[in-house]
CSV table of C-alpha atoms and ligand atoms in Angstrom, one decimal:
chain,number,residue,atom,x,y,z
A,1,UNK,CA,3.5,-142.7,-92.9
A,2,UNK,CA,5.6,-144.8,-90.5
A,3,UNK,CA,7.2,-147.3,-92.6
A,4,UNK,CA,5.6,-150.0,-90.9
A,5,UNK,CA,1.8,-150.9,-89.1
A,6,UNK,CA,4.0,-152.6,-86.7
A,7,UNK,CA,6.8,-151.6,-83.7
A,8,UNK,CA,8.3,-153.0,-80.5
A,9,UNK,CA,7.7,-149.2,-78.9
A,10,UNK,CA,6.2,-146.5,-80.2
A,11,UNK,CA,7.8,-143.0,-78.4
A,12,UNK,CA,5.3,-139.3,-78.4
A,13,UNK,CA,7.8,-136.4,-78.6
A,14,UNK,CA,10.5,-135.7,-80.3
A,15,UNK,CA,12.1,-133.3,-77.0
A,16,UNK,CA,14.8,-134.4,-75.4
A,17,UNK,CA,13.5,-136.9,-73.7
A,18,UNK,CA,12.0,-138.7,-76.3
A,19,UNK,CA,15.0,-139.0,-78.4
A,20,UNK,CA,17.6,-139.6,-75.8
A,21,UNK,CA,15.1,-142.8,-75.0
A,22,UNK,CA,14.8,-143.5,-78.8
A,23,UNK,CA,19.0,-142.9,-78.8
A,24,UNK,CA,18.8,-145.6,-75.8
A,25,UNK,CA,16.2,-148.4,-77.2
A,26,UNK,CA,17.0,-148.1,-81.0
A,27,UNK,CA,20.0,-151.1,-80.1
A,28,UNK,CA,17.2,-153.3,-79.1
A,29,UNK,CA,14.5,-152.5,-80.2
A,30,UNK,CA,11.4,-151.4,-83.4
A,31,UNK,CA,11.0,-148.0,-82.2
A,32,UNK,CA,8.9,-145.3,-83.9
A,33,UNK,CA,8.9,-141.7,-82.5
A,34,UNK,CA,5.5,-139.9,-83.2
A,35,UNK,CA,6.5,-135.4,-82.9
A,36,UNK,CA,3.4,-133.5,-84.0
A,37,UNK,CA,5.0,-131.0,-84.6
A,38,UNK,CA,9.0,-130.0,-86.0
A,39,UNK,CA,12.0,-130.9,-84.1
A,40,UNK,CA,12.9,-127.2,-83.6
A,41,UNK,CA,9.7,-126.3,-81.6
A,42,UNK,CA,9.9,-128.6,-78.8
A,43,UNK,CA,10.3,-126.8,-75.3
A,44,UNK,CA,13.7,-128.6,-75.7
A,45,UNK,CA,15.0,-127.4,-78.0
A,46,UNK,CA,14.3,-123.7,-77.7
A,47,UNK,CA,15.6,-124.6,-73.9
A,48,UNK,CA,19.0,-122.5,-72.9
A,49,UNK,CA,20.7,-125.9,-72.2
A,50,UNK,CA,22.8,-125.3,-69.8
A,51,UNK,CA,24.0,-129.1,-68.6
A,52,UNK,CA,24.5,-130.0,-66.0
A,53,UNK,CA,23.0,-132.4,-62.3
A,54,UNK,CA,19.8,-130.3,-62.0
A,55,UNK,CA,18.2,-132.5,-60.1
A,56,UNK,CA,20.8,-132.4,-56.7
A,57,UNK,CA,21.2,-128.2,-57.7
A,58,UNK,CA,17.9,-128.2,-56.8
A,59,UNK,CA,18.1,-129.8,-53.2
A,60,UNK,CA,21.2,-131.2,-53.7
A,61,UNK,CA,18.6,-133.9,-54.4
A,62,UNK,CA,21.9,-136.8,-55.3
A,63,UNK,CA,21.0,-139.5,-57.2
A,64,UNK,CA,23.6,-141.9,-56.9
A,65,UNK,CA,25.4,-142.2,-60.9
A,66,UNK,CA,23.5,-139.5,-62.7
A,67,UNK,CA,26.1,-136.3,-62.5
A,68,UNK,CA,28.7,-139.3,-64.7
A,69,UNK,CA,26.4,-140.7,-66.2
A,70,UNK,CA,24.8,-136.6,-68.2
A,71,UNK,CA,28.9,-136.1,-68.6
A,72,UNK,CA,30.0,-139.8,-70.0
A,73,UNK,CA,26.6,-139.3,-72.6
A,74,UNK,CA,27.3,-135.3,-73.8
A,75,UNK,CA,31.4,-136.4,-74.5
A,76,UNK,CA,30.6,-139.6,-75.9
A,77,UNK,CA,27.9,-138.0,-78.2
A,78,UNK,CA,30.1,-134.6,-78.4
A,79,UNK,CA,31.4,-137.0,-81.0
A,80,UNK,CA,29.2,-137.4,-83.3
A,81,UNK,CA,27.7,-135.2,-85.8
A,82,UNK,CA,28.0,-131.6,-85.9
A,83,UNK,CA,27.4,-131.2,-81.6
A,84,UNK,CA,29.0,-129.9,-79.2
A,85,UNK,CA,29.8,-130.2,-76.0
A,86,UNK,CA,31.4,-126.9,-74.5
A,87,UNK,CA,32.9,-127.8,-70.7
A,88,UNK,CA,31.7,-124.6,-68.5
A,89,UNK,CA,31.5,-125.0,-65.0
A,90,UNK,CA,28.2,-123.8,-63.0
A,91,UNK,CA,28.2,-122.0,-60.6
A,92,UNK,CA,25.7,-122.2,-57.4
A,93,UNK,CA,26.2,-119.1,-55.5
A,94,UNK,CA,25.1,-119.5,-51.6
A,95,UNK,CA,23.7,-116.1,-50.0
A,96,UNK,CA,24.5,-114.9,-46.3
A,97,UNK,CA,21.7,-116.0,-46.0
A,98,UNK,CA,20.9,-119.2,-47.2
A,99,UNK,CA,24.3,-119.8,-45.2
A,100,UNK,CA,22.5,-122.5,-42.4
A,101,UNK,CA,19.8,-123.2,-44.1
A,102,UNK,CA,18.7,-127.4,-44.2
A,103,UNK,CA,18.4,-126.8,-48.0
A,104,UNK,CA,22.6,-125.8,-47.8
A,105,UNK,CA,23.7,-128.2,-45.6
A,106,UNK,CA,21.9,-131.1,-47.1
A,107,UNK,CA,23.6,-130.1,-50.5
A,108,UNK,CA,27.5,-129.8,-48.4
A,109,UNK,CA,26.9,-132.9,-47.0
A,110,UNK,CA,26.3,-134.7,-50.5
A,111,UNK,CA,28.0,-132.8,-51.8
A,112,UNK,CA,31.5,-134.8,-51.3
A,113,UNK,CA,29.8,-137.7,-53.0
A,114,UNK,CA,29.8,-137.1,-56.5
A,115,UNK,CA,33.4,-136.4,-58.0
A,116,UNK,CA,33.4,-133.5,-59.7
A,117,UNK,CA,31.1,-131.3,-58.3
A,118,UNK,CA,33.5,-129.1,-55.2
A,119,UNK,CA,32.4,-126.6,-52.4
A,120,UNK,CA,34.1,-123.3,-52.8
A,121,UNK,CA,34.2,-121.3,-50.3
A,122,UNK,CA,34.6,-117.5,-51.0
A,123,UNK,CA,37.9,-117.0,-51.2
A,124,UNK,CA,38.7,-120.2,-53.6
A,125,UNK,CA,35.9,-119.1,-55.4
A,126,UNK,CA,37.6,-114.8,-55.7
A,127,UNK,CA,40.7,-117.8,-56.8
A,128,UNK,CA,39.8,-119.8,-59.6
A,129,UNK,CA,37.3,-116.9,-61.1
A,130,UNK,CA,39.4,-113.6,-60.1
A,131,UNK,CA,37.9,-110.8,-61.7
A,132,UNK,CA,34.5,-111.7,-62.9
A,133,UNK,CA,31.9,-112.8,-60.1
A,134,UNK,CA,30.6,-110.4,-57.6
A,135,UNK,CA,31.2,-111.8,-54.6
A,136,UNK,CA,29.8,-109.2,-52.0
A,137,UNK,CA,26.8,-111.2,-49.8
A,138,UNK,CA,27.9,-114.0,-50.8
A,139,UNK,CA,30.1,-117.3,-48.7
A,140,UNK,CA,30.7,-119.9,-51.7
A,141,UNK,CA,29.7,-121.5,-54.4
A,142,UNK,CA,28.6,-125.5,-55.2
A,143,UNK,CA,30.6,-125.7,-57.9
A,144,UNK,CA,30.1,-128.7,-60.9
A,145,UNK,CA,33.5,-128.3,-62.6
A,146,UNK,CA,32.5,-130.4,-65.5
A,147,UNK,CA,29.6,-128.7,-66.6
A,148,UNK,CA,28.7,-127.0,-69.5
A,149,UNK,CA,26.3,-125.6,-72.4
A,150,UNK,CA,25.5,-127.2,-75.8
A,151,UNK,CA,23.9,-125.5,-79.1
A,152,UNK,CA,20.0,-127.4,-78.1
A,153,UNK,CA,19.1,-128.4,-81.9
A,154,UNK,CA,22.2,-129.7,-82.6
A,155,UNK,CA,22.2,-131.9,-79.3
A,156,UNK,CA,18.4,-133.3,-80.1
A,157,UNK,CA,19.5,-134.0,-84.0
A,158,UNK,CA,22.8,-135.5,-83.0
A,159,UNK,CA,20.6,-138.1,-80.8
A,160,UNK,CA,17.6,-138.3,-83.4
A,161,UNK,CA,20.8,-139.2,-85.9
A,162,UNK,CA,22.2,-141.8,-83.7
A,163,UNK,CA,18.9,-143.4,-82.7
A,164,UNK,CA,17.8,-143.5,-87.1
A,165,UNK,CA,21.8,-145.3,-87.9
A,166,UNK,CA,20.5,-147.9,-84.9
A,167,UNK,CA,17.2,-148.5,-86.7
A,168,UNK,CA,15.0,-146.0,-85.3
A,169,UNK,CA,11.9,-144.1,-86.9
A,170,UNK,CA,11.2,-140.4,-87.1
A,171,UNK,CA,7.1,-138.6,-88.2
A,172,UNK,CA,7.2,-135.6,-87.7
A,173,UNK,CA,3.6,-133.7,-88.1
A,174,UNK,CA,2.2,-136.3,-86.9
A,175,UNK,CA,0.1,-136.3,-83.4
A,176,UNK,CA,-1.0,-139.5,-81.0
A,177,UNK,CA,-4.5,-138.8,-79.9
A,178,UNK,CA,-4.9,-141.9,-78.6
A,179,UNK,CA,-3.5,-145.0,-77.0
A,180,UNK,CA,-4.4,-148.4,-77.6
A,181,UNK,CA,-4.8,-151.5,-75.1
A,182,UNK,CA,-6.2,-153.9,-74.5
A,183,UNK,CA,-7.1,-156.5,-71.2
A,184,UNK,CA,-4.8,-154.6,-69.2
A,185,UNK,CA,-1.8,-154.2,-71.9
A,186,UNK,CA,-1.3,-151.4,-74.4
A,187,UNK,CA,-1.5,-152.6,-78.3
A,188,UNK,CA,-1.1,-149.4,-80.0
A,189,UNK,CA,-1.5,-145.3,-81.4
A,190,UNK,CA,-4.3,-143.9,-82.7
A,191,UNK,CA,-2.8,-140.6,-85.1
A,192,UNK,CA,-5.0,-138.2,-86.9
A,193,UNK,CA,-6.6,-139.0,-88.9
A,194,UNK,CA,-7.5,-142.2,-86.9
A,195,UNK,CA,-4.6,-144.0,-88.4
A,196,UNK,CA,-3.6,-147.2,-86.0
A,197,UNK,CA,-0.1,-148.4,-85.7
A,198,UNK,CA,0.3,-151.1,-83.2
A,199,UNK,CA,3.0,-151.7,-80.5
A,200,UNK,CA,3.5,-153.6,-77.9
A,201,UNK,CA,5.0,-150.4,-75.7
A,202,UNK,CA,3.9,-146.9,-75.7
A,203,UNK,CA,6.7,-143.8,-73.9
A,204,UNK,CA,4.5,-140.8,-73.0
A,205,UNK,CA,7.5,-138.7,-73.5
A,206,UNK,CA,5.2,-135.5,-75.2
A,207,UNK,CA,6.1,-131.9,-72.8
A,208,UNK,CA,3.2,-130.9,-71.3
A,209,UNK,CA,0.9,-132.6,-73.6
A,210,UNK,CA,2.0,-135.2,-71.5
A,211,UNK,CA,-0.8,-135.4,-68.7
A,212,UNK,CA,-3.7,-135.1,-71.2
A,213,UNK,CA,-2.8,-138.1,-73.0
A,214,UNK,CA,-2.3,-140.1,-70.0
A,215,UNK,CA,-5.7,-138.5,-68.5
A,216,UNK,CA,-8.1,-141.9,-68.7
A,217,UNK,CA,-5.2,-144.1,-67.6
A,218,UNK,CA,-3.3,-141.9,-64.3
A,219,UNK,CA,-3.3,-138.1,-63.0
A,220,UNK,CA,0.1,-136.7,-63.2
A,221,UNK,CA,1.1,-135.0,-61.0
A,222,UNK,CA,2.3,-132.4,-61.9
A,223,UNK,CA,1.6,-128.5,-62.8
A,224,UNK,CA,2.8,-126.3,-66.1
A,225,UNK,CA,5.6,-123.9,-65.1
A,226,UNK,CA,7.8,-121.5,-67.3
A,227,UNK,CA,11.0,-121.1,-67.7
A,228,UNK,CA,11.4,-118.3,-70.1
A,229,UNK,CA,15.1,-117.1,-71.2
A,230,UNK,CA,16.5,-114.2,-72.7
A,231,UNK,CA,20.0,-113.7,-75.2
A,232,UNK,CA,21.5,-110.4,-73.7
A,233,UNK,CA,24.8,-108.5,-74.6
A,234,UNK,CA,26.2,-106.4,-71.9
A,235,UNK,CA,27.2,-102.8,-72.1
A,236,UNK,CA,30.2,-102.4,-71.3
A,237,UNK,CA,30.8,-106.1,-73.2
A,238,UNK,CA,31.6,-108.5,-71.2
A,239,UNK,CA,35.8,-108.9,-70.0
A,240,UNK,CA,36.8,-112.9,-69.3
A,241,UNK,CA,35.5,-116.1,-69.3
A,242,UNK,CA,31.6,-115.2,-67.8
A,243,UNK,CA,30.4,-119.2,-66.0
A,244,UNK,CA,27.5,-120.2,-65.9
A,245,UNK,CA,26.2,-119.2,-62.2
A,246,UNK,CA,22.8,-119.3,-60.2
A,247,UNK,CA,21.7,-116.7,-57.6
A,248,UNK,CA,19.6,-115.0,-56.0
A,249,UNK,CA,17.1,-116.5,-58.1
A,250,UNK,CA,17.7,-116.0,-61.3
A,251,UNK,CA,20.5,-118.2,-63.6
A,252,UNK,CA,22.9,-116.3,-65.6
A,253,UNK,CA,25.5,-118.2,-68.5
A,254,UNK,CA,26.9,-118.4,-71.6
A,255,UNK,CA,25.5,-119.3,-74.5
A,256,UNK,CA,27.5,-120.7,-77.7
A,257,UNK,CA,26.7,-117.6,-79.9
A,258,UNK,CA,29.1,-115.7,-77.3
A,259,UNK,CA,25.9,-113.7,-75.9
A,260,UNK,CA,24.5,-114.1,-72.4
A,261,UNK,CA,21.5,-116.5,-71.6
A,262,UNK,CA,19.6,-114.2,-68.3
A,263,UNK,CA,16.4,-116.3,-67.2
A,264,UNK,CA,14.1,-116.3,-65.2
A,265,UNK,CA,11.5,-118.9,-63.9
A,266,UNK,CA,7.3,-118.9,-62.3
A,267,UNK,CA,4.6,-121.2,-61.6
A,268,UNK,CA,1.1,-120.4,-64.0
A,269,UNK,CA,-2.0,-121.5,-63.7
A,270,UNK,CA,-2.7,-123.1,-66.7
A,271,UNK,CA,-0.5,-123.2,-69.7
A,272,UNK,CA,-2.4,-120.9,-72.0
A,273,UNK,CA,-0.9,-117.9,-69.9
A,274,UNK,CA,2.7,-119.3,-71.3
A,275,UNK,CA,4.6,-115.4,-72.2
A,276,UNK,CA,5.7,-115.3,-76.0
A,277,UNK,CA,8.6,-112.7,-75.3
A,278,UNK,CA,10.9,-112.3,-72.4
A,279,UNK,CA,8.0,-110.6,-69.3
A,280,UNK,CA,9.1,-106.5,-68.7
A,281,UNK,CA,9.1,-108.7,-64.9
A,282,UNK,CA,11.3,-110.8,-66.0
A,283,UNK,CA,13.7,-108.0,-67.7
A,284,UNK,CA,13.9,-105.4,-64.6
A,285,UNK,CA,15.3,-108.7,-62.4
A,286,UNK,CA,17.3,-109.9,-64.3
A,287,UNK,CA,18.7,-105.3,-64.8
A,288,UNK,CA,19.2,-105.9,-60.9
A,289,UNK,CA,20.7,-109.3,-60.3
A,290,UNK,CA,23.1,-109.2,-63.2
A,291,UNK,CA,25.8,-106.1,-61.3
A,292,UNK,CA,25.4,-108.4,-58.0
A,293,UNK,CA,26.3,-111.5,-59.3
A,294,UNK,CA,28.8,-110.1,-62.0
A,295,UNK,CA,31.6,-107.4,-62.0
A,296,UNK,CA,32.6,-105.6,-64.5
A,297,UNK,CA,28.4,-105.0,-65.2
A,298,UNK,CA,27.5,-101.2,-65.0
A,299,UNK,CA,23.5,-102.8,-65.5
A,300,UNK,CA,22.9,-100.8,-69.6
A,301,UNK,CA,21.2,-104.4,-71.3
A,302,UNK,CA,21.0,-104.6,-74.8
A,303,UNK,CA,18.5,-107.6,-75.5
A,304,UNK,CA,19.2,-109.4,-78.5
A,305,UNK,CA,16.5,-110.5,-80.8
A,306,UNK,CA,14.2,-107.5,-79.2
A,307,UNK,CA,14.0,-110.1,-76.7
A,308,UNK,CA,11.2,-111.8,-77.9
A,309,UNK,CA,10.8,-115.8,-79.1
A,310,UNK,CA,12.3,-117.4,-76.4
A,311,UNK,CA,9.6,-118.5,-74.5
A,312,UNK,CA,7.6,-120.1,-76.7
A,313,UNK,CA,6.7,-123.5,-74.4
A,314,UNK,CA,6.2,-123.3,-70.9
A,315,UNK,CA,7.6,-127.3,-69.4
A,316,UNK,CA,5.1,-128.9,-66.6
A,317,UNK,CA,6.8,-130.6,-63.2
A,318,UNK,CA,6.5,-132.4,-60.3
A,319,UNK,CA,6.7,-130.4,-56.9
A,320,UNK,CA,9.4,-132.3,-56.5
A,321,UNK,CA,11.1,-130.9,-59.7
A,322,UNK,CA,12.3,-135.2,-60.2
A,323,UNK,CA,9.9,-136.8,-63.8
A,324,UNK,CA,8.0,-139.4,-62.9
A,325,UNK,CA,9.0,-142.2,-65.3
A,326,UNK,CA,6.7,-145.1,-64.2
A,327,UNK,CA,4.7,-148.0,-66.1
A,328,UNK,CA,0.8,-145.8,-65.4
A,329,UNK,CA,-2.5,-147.1,-64.7
A,330,UNK,CA,-1.6,-150.7,-64.3
A,331,UNK,CA,-0.8,-151.4,-68.4
A,332,UNK,CA,1.4,-153.2,-69.0
A,333,UNK,CA,4.3,-151.3,-71.2
A,334,UNK,CA,2.2,-148.1,-70.8
A,335,UNK,CA,5.1,-145.7,-69.7
A,336,UNK,CA,5.3,-142.1,-68.6
A,337,UNK,CA,7.9,-139.4,-68.6
A,338,UNK,CA,7.8,-136.5,-67.6
A,339,UNK,CA,7.8,-133.8,-64.9
A,340,UNK,CA,11.5,-132.8,-64.8
A,341,UNK,CA,13.6,-129.1,-64.5
A,342,UNK,CA,16.6,-130.1,-66.6
A,343,UNK,CA,15.6,-132.7,-69.5
A,344,UNK,CA,17.7,-131.7,-71.6
A,345,UNK,CA,20.5,-132.8,-69.5
A,346,UNK,CA,18.9,-135.3,-67.6
A,347,UNK,CA,17.3,-137.0,-70.7
A,348,UNK,CA,20.2,-140.0,-70.7
A,349,UNK,CA,19.2,-140.5,-67.3
A,350,UNK,CA,15.7,-140.7,-67.6
A,351,UNK,CA,16.1,-142.7,-70.6
A,352,UNK,CA,18.0,-145.0,-68.4
A,353,UNK,CA,15.2,-145.1,-66.5
A,354,UNK,CA,12.6,-145.9,-69.1
A,355,UNK,CA,14.8,-148.9,-70.7
A,356,UNK,CA,15.3,-150.3,-67.2
A,357,UNK,CA,11.0,-150.6,-67.3
A,358,UNK,CA,11.0,-151.4,-70.9
A,359,UNK,CA,13.5,-154.6,-70.1
A,360,UNK,CA,13.6,-154.9,-66.7
A,361,UNK,CA,17.5,-154.4,-66.8
A,362,UNK,CA,18.7,-153.1,-63.6
A,363,UNK,CA,19.8,-149.4,-63.2
A,364,UNK,CA,22.8,-147.6,-60.8
A,365,UNK,CA,20.1,-145.6,-58.4
A,366,UNK,CA,16.1,-146.7,-57.6
A,367,UNK,CA,13.5,-145.9,-59.7
A,368,UNK,CA,11.3,-145.9,-56.3
A,369,UNK,CA,12.9,-142.3,-56.6
A,370,UNK,CA,10.2,-141.7,-60.0
A,371,UNK,CA,7.7,-143.5,-58.6
A,372,UNK,CA,3.5,-141.4,-59.3
A,373,UNK,CA,2.6,-143.1,-56.2
A,374,UNK,CA,5.0,-141.1,-54.1
A,375,UNK,CA,2.9,-138.2,-53.9
A,376,UNK,CA,-0.2,-138.8,-52.5
A,377,UNK,CA,-2.9,-138.3,-55.3
A,378,UNK,CA,-6.0,-139.7,-53.7
A,379,UNK,CA,-5.1,-137.1,-50.8
A,380,UNK,CA,-7.8,-134.2,-50.5
A,381,UNK,CA,-5.2,-131.9,-49.2
A,382,UNK,CA,-3.4,-132.8,-51.7
A,383,UNK,CA,-1.9,-130.0,-53.8
A,384,UNK,CA,1.1,-129.0,-55.6
A,385,UNK,CA,3.2,-126.7,-53.6
A,386,UNK,CA,3.9,-123.6,-55.2
A,387,UNK,CA,7.7,-122.7,-55.2
A,388,UNK,CA,6.3,-118.7,-55.9
A,389,UNK,CA,3.0,-117.4,-56.3
A,390,UNK,CA,1.7,-118.5,-59.7
A,391,UNK,CA,2.0,-115.2,-62.1
A,392,UNK,CA,-1.1,-114.7,-64.5
B,1,FAD,C1,13.1,-121.0,-71.8
B,1,FAD,C2,13.9,-122.6,-71.2
B,1,FAD,C3,15.2,-122.9,-70.9
B,1,FAD,C4,15.8,-123.8,-69.9
B,1,FAD,N1,17.0,-124.1,-69.8
B,1,FAD,C5,17.4,-125.3,-69.6
B,1,FAD,C6,18.9,-125.7,-69.2
B,1,FAD,O1,19.2,-125.3,-69.5
B,1,FAD,N2,19.1,-126.6,-69.2
B,1,FAD,C7,18.2,-128.1,-69.2
B,1,FAD,O2,18.7,-129.5,-68.9
B,1,FAD,N3,16.5,-127.5,-69.0
B,1,FAD,C8,16.9,-126.4,-69.7
B,1,FAD,N4,15.4,-125.9,-69.7
B,1,FAD,C9,14.3,-127.5,-69.5
B,1,FAD,C10,14.5,-127.9,-70.8
B,1,FAD,O3,13.8,-128.1,-71.7
B,1,FAD,C11,12.8,-129.3,-70.2
B,1,FAD,O4,12.9,-130.0,-69.2
B,1,FAD,C12,12.9,-130.1,-71.5
B,1,FAD,O5,13.2,-129.4,-72.6
B,1,FAD,C13,11.3,-131.3,-71.7
B,1,FAD,O6,11.5,-132.4,-72.0
B,1,FAD,P1,11.1,-133.1,-73.0
B,1,FAD,O7,11.5,-134.3,-74.1
B,1,FAD,O8,10.1,-133.8,-71.9
B,1,FAD,O9,9.5,-132.7,-73.4
B,1,FAD,P2,9.2,-130.8,-74.8
B,1,FAD,O10,10.6,-131.0,-75.3
B,1,FAD,O11,8.6,-130.3,-74.9
B,1,FAD,O12,9.0,-132.4,-76.1
B,1,FAD,C14,6.8,-133.3,-75.6
B,1,FAD,C15,7.0,-133.2,-77.4
B,1,FAD,O13,6.3,-133.9,-77.8
B,1,FAD,C16,5.8,-133.4,-78.8
B,1,FAD,N5,3.9,-134.0,-78.8
B,1,FAD,C17,3.6,-133.0,-77.0
B,1,FAD,N6,2.3,-133.8,-77.4
B,1,FAD,C18,2.3,-134.8,-78.5
B,1,FAD,C19,1.4,-135.0,-79.4
B,1,FAD,N7,0.5,-135.5,-78.8
B,1,FAD,N8,1.8,-136.4,-81.0
B,1,FAD,C20,2.7,-136.5,-80.9
B,1,FAD,N9,3.6,-135.8,-80.1
B,1,FAD,C21,3.7,-134.6,-79.5
B,1,FAD,C22,5.9,-131.9,-78.3
B,1,FAD,O14,5.3,-131.3,-80.0
B,1,FAD,C23,7.2,-132.2,-78.2
B,1,FAD,O15,7.4,-131.6,-79.4
B,1,FAD,C24,14.6,-125.2,-70.1
B,1,FAD,C25,13.1,-125.0,-70.9
B,1,FAD,C26,12.6,-123.5,-71.1
B,1,FAD,C27,11.8,-123.6,-71.8
């Protein structure tokens, strides 16, 4: 049971967004984080945890200050507890076919605005990463020279412990079943089996459960999405330092155990169809793409732990893959933060936006970018665009 029966802010969910939000708010508020499971069970805890400005890499979306805030937060947190930020460049390779696309052109233009992110042509890439990248068919790459990767569980623990040192409280194994309001303001949350905690504000950072928790107040423009990852060892083993590299629809990079993480992603119709292992289709895709991206890889792959148990959670994302961070349903004090790709990396920025909504303080970026009403939910034609056909 929580120690008190009243808090300034209750955060629902101890994933990366919930933990970072608690870390940011605990300086000024009495914060209680309620988590239905354990710290190790969220999507965040099971992510690949490559750290970069994902919103930019998705489509060249440039939101001022994001890349720098992400780097500063990880470096600063790295000095606490047993958490370590491993610096490693992130390369998004540009295929010949994509070179003239509007997305690539936008990204190359925006690169100039972001310190630490650069465009390398193919010769510069070959010179910077000799004997690692197979650059056949690529014209260049956008490189985040200050990106990195982390172990996700120590990362969550580091944020939680720092928030606790500032006075935040965490309750695990406690599911929130309802959000209480009175005359347009939040008054508290109910927990199974019916206990009530009073509070002035609620931040809903409950991942795939966020949509249903706020359904009585608003429709969230999010849809279930699978990101799955598995660790592989090469045969022959990789030589040299492998940068985190995306290209031709896959993402591959090192992890802190010395293996390579390989990934796949796709929309799904419903959360029940999240795979429990690394799907066969994904294994085939990775086996085909690895030698196309890297030299010294002739296709022999050994999946660590048989490739199982690496996609236990789906995530929910918005059509533009940038989150909704907004006060919902005209209810004072009810803030939602969900729908982002890459929220392990971007949680510190999302937390700043949540903090700004609750305190009214200015941010470097406009919060309009995260408003729910940027999508027209009243439009009968409204539907979520699919990056790929959903798999059942
Ligand atoms: C395999 C994989 C690889 C990924 N790789 C990367 C990567 O390399 N880099 C990156 O930045 N991102 C990556 N992501 C994406 C990232 O994991 C998500 O964007 C992020 O985890 C979302 O964080 P969150 O805090 O919103 O949700 P979650 O991490 O899902 O946390 C939500 C929490 O809320 C709790 N909860 C739900 N309902 C309730 C309730 N009613 N009461 C109390 N608690 C509740 C849940 O138990 C959960 O712990 C990856 C995701 C996956 C699955």
